[in-house]
Amino acid sequence: SSMLGISWSPIKLPSLLHWYRFDNGITVDASNDVTKWEDQKGSNHLTATGVAANSPLYSSGAVMFNAAADIMTFTTAPDLAEFSIYMRSESDDLGTSADETLMENGSSIFIRITATSQSRVKWDGERNDFTFSPALTKNTKFNYGLERDNDGDIELYIDGSTDIVTKTGSNNHNIATSATFELATLGQPALTSKFYEIVICNNSLSSTDRELLNTYLNAI
């Protein structure tokens, strides 16, 4: 299966919508500020202003957000009904001093890590809290995967596993697909965060594709 992992890439996902690839399609200016991260599947590129205070940096193939105002914006906000969103990332904070924002659209739509063992996802006025064990480790790569199936059920996968995740809080972690998840931006870290790869699909993944994706991400 190792050969399968090497030859496979997210382009083989049947529901792939957007793909921001490690060390591919990254435009930098003379100051090493990242101004564009190209969508390898469509044309929904992530862009930044190039102003140092608001732009991430190129870091050995990754996109590094090292200031609270660093932000990249989707050309068009993905308007997701059924979906899978996967990020290979790392952080030197992980919610220990402030919430670590992965993606958001203002204060009412977001994906955040709120502690080394907790995440919070919100949209349509619904807050979905998760805890996981083992906890994430600072400055260590992890795979964060969020999926909603056609029944509206929301699952979090940490490093490919939902078995380590517990759903917490009062709601049922279900938001009907008619309430789309519209994410506008990437970044705005508590301290410093790096994104190595981002994969967005307009479907939940099969267990086989999920395993292939995580094997692929783990190799980055």
XYZ file of C-alpha atoms in Angstrom:
220
model
C 0.000 0.000 0.000
C 3.014 2.292 0.330
C 3.209 2.591 -3.438
C -0.469 3.490 -3.448
C 0.232 6.277 -0.959
C 3.043 7.645 -3.109
C 1.122 7.626 -6.378
C -2.128 8.942 -4.921
C -2.907 12.647 -4.619
C -6.041 14.644 -3.760
C -6.746 15.201 -7.471
C -8.147 11.653 -7.395
C -10.888 12.605 -4.917
C -14.133 12.519 -6.943
C -15.638 15.414 -4.962
C -12.524 17.633 -4.918
C -13.501 21.304 -5.084
C -10.359 23.270 -4.108
C -6.794 22.173 -3.456
C -4.009 24.336 -2.038
C -0.880 22.239 -2.391
C 2.339 22.222 -0.407
C 5.060 24.185 -2.231
C 2.926 24.598 -5.351
C 1.364 27.712 -6.850
C 2.709 30.009 -4.133
C 3.543 33.559 -5.233
C 5.863 35.640 -3.050
C 7.010 39.238 -3.280
C 10.509 40.609 -2.738
C 10.001 40.512 1.043
C 8.992 36.809 1.042
C 5.352 37.756 1.715
C 2.920 35.296 0.168
C 0.468 37.142 -2.076
C -1.229 34.159 -3.701
C -1.731 30.435 -3.080
C -3.239 29.007 -6.237
C -6.105 26.544 -6.278
C -4.769 23.421 -8.030
C -8.298 22.192 -8.849
C -10.306 25.302 -9.639
C -9.655 29.032 -9.770
C -10.585 29.940 -6.196
C -7.139 31.231 -5.277
C -6.206 32.418 -1.794
C -4.746 35.924 -1.873
C -3.078 38.375 0.506
C -2.303 42.061 0.142
C 1.494 41.828 0.213
C 1.527 44.334 3.072
C 3.874 42.729 5.614
C 1.560 43.244 8.601
C -1.289 41.407 6.862
C 0.455 38.765 4.768
C 1.864 35.344 5.615
C 5.395 34.312 4.738
C 6.741 31.503 2.599
C 8.430 28.934 4.856
C 10.044 25.910 3.189
C 6.975 25.123 1.116
C 4.449 26.038 3.805
C 2.487 29.266 4.258
C 3.329 30.748 7.653
C 1.080 33.211 9.451
C 3.196 34.897 12.135
C 1.145 37.953 13.082
C -2.405 38.255 14.392
C -3.476 40.284 11.350
C -1.994 37.877 8.765
C -4.812 36.712 6.524
C -5.516 35.135 3.150
C -8.877 35.531 1.454
C -10.639 33.163 -0.923
C -11.396 34.698 -4.324
C -14.945 33.443 -3.743
C -16.098 32.246 -0.326
C -16.743 28.487 -0.617
C -20.459 27.978 -0.032
C -20.508 24.416 1.277
C -23.494 22.149 1.818
C -22.143 18.595 2.187
C -18.369 18.934 2.541
C -14.967 17.749 3.682
C -12.301 20.272 4.704
C -8.817 18.944 5.470
C -5.814 20.957 6.594
C -2.274 19.893 7.402
C -1.101 22.501 9.839
C 0.973 23.269 12.900
C 0.902 25.972 15.563
C 3.045 27.270 18.400
C -0.052 28.202 20.419
C -2.955 25.782 19.818
C -5.408 27.843 21.800
C -3.285 28.063 24.941
C -3.109 31.865 24.929
C -6.015 32.580 22.558
C -8.225 30.685 20.133
C -6.299 29.520 17.063
C -8.390 30.389 14.012
C -7.959 28.077 11.038
C -10.702 29.477 8.790
C -13.510 31.949 9.379
C -15.976 34.438 7.992
C -16.250 37.072 10.701
C -17.016 36.154 14.303
C -20.077 33.997 13.635
C -18.636 31.484 11.138
C -15.381 29.782 12.029
C -13.168 26.746 12.546
C -10.976 27.164 15.635
C -8.717 25.226 17.940
C -9.589 26.441 21.428
C -7.150 24.271 23.424
C -4.607 21.562 22.664
C -7.427 19.027 23.048
C -10.439 21.093 21.940
C -11.925 22.533 18.776
C -14.975 24.684 18.107
C -16.810 25.078 14.813
C -19.651 27.536 14.353
C -22.125 28.551 11.688
C -25.879 29.103 11.361
C -25.890 30.171 15.018
C -24.860 26.653 16.089
C -21.702 25.999 18.094
C -20.188 22.552 17.680
C -17.587 21.661 20.312
C -15.205 18.720 20.206
C -12.566 17.335 22.548
C -9.892 14.844 21.541
C -7.257 12.694 23.170
C -4.333 12.544 22.747
C -3.976 16.309 22.596
C -2.170 18.086 19.789
C 1.455 19.058 20.360
C 2.762 22.554 19.703
C 5.031 22.973 16.671
C 4.070 19.518 15.407
C 2.188 18.861 12.168
C -1.358 17.539 12.443
C -4.221 16.769 10.086
C -7.505 18.514 10.881
C -10.505 17.168 8.985
C -14.071 18.427 9.255
C -16.903 16.704 7.388
C -20.661 17.142 7.043
C -22.623 14.388 5.323
C -25.885 14.728 3.411
C -27.867 14.168 6.639
C -26.197 17.237 8.164
C -24.126 15.216 10.645
C -20.799 16.883 11.525
C -17.672 14.841 12.284
C -14.176 15.908 13.260
C -11.162 13.803 12.303
C -7.809 14.423 13.987
C -4.950 12.725 12.143
C -7.506 10.645 10.285
C -9.346 9.355 13.333
C -12.760 10.190 14.704
C -12.392 7.504 17.406
C -10.289 9.885 19.521
C -12.873 12.686 19.217
C -15.775 13.314 21.620
C -18.640 15.641 20.752
C -19.344 18.011 23.639
C -21.836 20.751 24.429
C -25.603 20.846 24.251
C -26.272 20.651 20.515
C -26.439 17.545 18.370
C -23.604 18.346 15.942
C -26.042 18.376 13.078
C -26.729 21.363 10.823
C -28.959 20.780 7.802
C -27.112 21.128 4.505
C -29.530 23.911 3.526
C -27.528 26.073 5.966
C -24.338 26.342 3.960
C -20.927 26.784 5.543
C -19.447 29.900 3.935
C -15.791 30.398 4.837
C -14.039 33.535 3.621
C -10.515 33.619 5.055
C -7.548 31.571 6.199
C -5.255 32.495 9.076
C -5.245 35.234 11.718
C -3.281 33.142 14.232
C -2.944 33.619 17.966
C 0.838 33.535 17.582
C 2.296 31.586 14.643
C 0.681 28.904 12.511
C 1.735 27.125 9.337
C -0.458 25.603 6.661
C 1.123 22.897 4.530
C -1.872 21.794 2.495
C -5.622 22.407 2.298
C -8.153 20.145 0.582
C -11.839 21.093 0.226
C -14.445 18.694 -1.194
C -18.172 19.124 -1.761
C -18.958 15.728 -0.262
C -18.113 13.683 2.801
C -15.346 11.173 2.114
C -15.512 7.416 1.862
C -13.439 5.628 4.491
C -11.015 4.545 1.742
C -10.535 8.086 0.407
C -10.189 9.446 3.926
C -7.412 6.960 4.673
C -5.658 7.732 1.381
C -5.876 11.469 2.035
C -4.411 11.165 5.514
C -1.606 8.917 4.291
C -0.855 11.530 1.637
C -0.942 14.420 4.132
C 1.242 12.555 6.607
C 3.990 12.352 3.984
C 4.265 16.165 3.790
